[in-house]
Amino acid sequence: MKKDIRYVPTPLHIVNAMLDLGELRPDDFLIDLGSGDGRIPIQAALRGARARGVEIDGSLARRSQYNAMEAQVDHRVEFLVEDMFRADISEATLLTLYLRHEVNAAL
């Protein structure tokens, strides 16, 4: 699998602004494409939603799962090692991504 961008952590204030803008509710199912270290899905789970991160880099997905366990939300969030261009997003009630403009346009 080819990586389209390098990992750049989304600042927490931007994560929270994204979730606020999306009006995340506890009954939502958030999918984050290119989830990196899992901070967006984890923050969604901390707000009571279910979440899935899609990340092509297996080491980042493992770090995400560890971070979810540390935040005690691993029962509300999962991380898949998958190409975001092939990911099934049909279950999402809220879709997030923090990527380069070129990747956004390709999606």
PDB file of C-alpha atoms in Angstrom, residues 31-83:
ATOM      1  CA  ILE A  31     -15.069   7.365  10.475  1.00  0.00           C
ATOM      2  CA  ASP A  32     -11.735   9.173  10.203  1.00  0.00           C
ATOM      3  CA  LEU A  33      -9.757   8.644   6.994  1.00  0.00           C
ATOM      4  CA  GLY A  34      -6.002   8.738   7.491  1.00  0.00           C
ATOM      5  CA  SER A  35      -6.448   8.495  11.247  1.00  0.00           C
ATOM      6  CA  GLY A  36      -2.761   8.678  12.212  1.00  0.00           C
ATOM      7  CA  ASP A  37      -2.393   8.171  15.962  1.00  0.00           C
ATOM      8  CA  GLY A  38      -6.161   7.972  16.421  1.00  0.00           C
ATOM      9  CA  ARG A  39      -6.762  11.280  18.146  1.00  0.00           C
ATOM     10  CA  ILE A  40      -9.923  12.186  16.180  1.00  0.00           C
ATOM     11  CA  PRO A  41     -11.702   8.823  16.702  1.00  0.00           C
ATOM     12  CA  ILE A  42     -10.556   8.745  20.332  1.00  0.00           C
ATOM     13  CA  GLN A  43     -11.900  12.226  21.021  1.00  0.00           C
ATOM     14  CA  ALA A  44     -15.181  11.219  19.356  1.00  0.00           C
ATOM     15  CA  ALA A  45     -15.352   8.148  21.596  1.00  0.00           C
ATOM     16  CA  LEU A  46     -14.621  10.283  24.655  1.00  0.00           C
ATOM     17  CA  ARG A  47     -17.717  12.279  23.664  1.00  0.00           C
ATOM     18  CA  GLY A  48     -19.751   9.066  23.636  1.00  0.00           C
ATOM     19  CA  ALA A  49     -19.824   8.275  19.906  1.00  0.00           C
ATOM     20  CA  ARG A  50     -18.601   5.090  18.257  1.00  0.00           C
ATOM     21  CA  ALA A  51     -15.687   5.586  15.891  1.00  0.00           C
ATOM     22  CA  ARG A  52     -13.407   3.905  13.379  1.00  0.00           C
ATOM     23  CA  GLY A  53     -10.019   5.050  12.189  1.00  0.00           C
ATOM     24  CA  VAL A  54      -8.728   4.022   8.780  1.00  0.00           C
ATOM     25  CA  GLU A  55      -4.938   4.172   8.542  1.00  0.00           C
ATOM     26  CA  ILE A  56      -2.594   2.665   5.943  1.00  0.00           C
ATOM     27  CA  ASP A  57       0.400   2.579   8.319  1.00  0.00           C
ATOM     28  CA  GLY A  58       0.127  -0.467  10.570  1.00  0.00           C
ATOM     29  CA  SER A  59       2.421   0.963  13.246  1.00  0.00           C
ATOM     30  CA  LEU A  60       0.230   4.069  13.541  1.00  0.00           C
ATOM     31  CA  ALA A  61      -2.899   1.908  13.737  1.00  0.00           C
ATOM     32  CA  ARG A  62      -1.307  -0.102  16.565  1.00  0.00           C
ATOM     33  CA  ARG A  63      -0.347   3.124  18.347  1.00  0.00           C
ATOM     34  CA  SER A  64      -3.955   4.292  17.913  1.00  0.00           C
ATOM     35  CA  GLN A  65      -5.296   1.130  19.522  1.00  0.00           C
ATOM     36  CA  TYR A  66      -2.884   1.585  22.424  1.00  0.00           C
ATOM     37  CA  ASN A  67      -3.936   5.242  22.765  1.00  0.00           C
ATOM     38  CA  ALA A  68      -7.594   4.172  22.812  1.00  0.00           C
ATOM     39  CA  MET A  69      -6.846   1.674  25.596  1.00  0.00           C
ATOM     40  CA  GLU A  70      -5.017   4.372  27.558  1.00  0.00           C
ATOM     41  CA  ALA A  71      -8.051   6.681  27.154  1.00  0.00           C
ATOM     42  CA  GLN A  72     -10.324   3.771  28.188  1.00  0.00           C
ATOM     43  CA  VAL A  73     -12.441   4.022  25.020  1.00  0.00           C
ATOM     44  CA  ASP A  74     -11.166   0.943  23.186  1.00  0.00           C
ATOM     45  CA  HIS A  75     -14.675  -0.555  23.461  1.00  0.00           C
ATOM     46  CA  ARG A  76     -16.076   2.386  21.421  1.00  0.00           C
ATOM     47  CA  VAL A  77     -13.393   2.708  18.731  1.00  0.00           C
ATOM     48  CA  GLU A  78     -11.587   0.470  16.244  1.00  0.00           C
ATOM     49  CA  PHE A  79      -8.692   1.020  13.881  1.00  0.00           C
ATOM     50  CA  LEU A  80      -8.317  -0.654  10.509  1.00  0.00           C
ATOM     51  CA  VAL A  81      -5.119  -0.928   8.512  1.00  0.00           C
ATOM     52  CA  GLU A  82      -6.583  -0.095   5.146  1.00  0.00           C
ATOM     53  CA  ASP A  83      -6.280   2.178   2.126  1.00  0.00           C
TER      54      ASP A  83
END
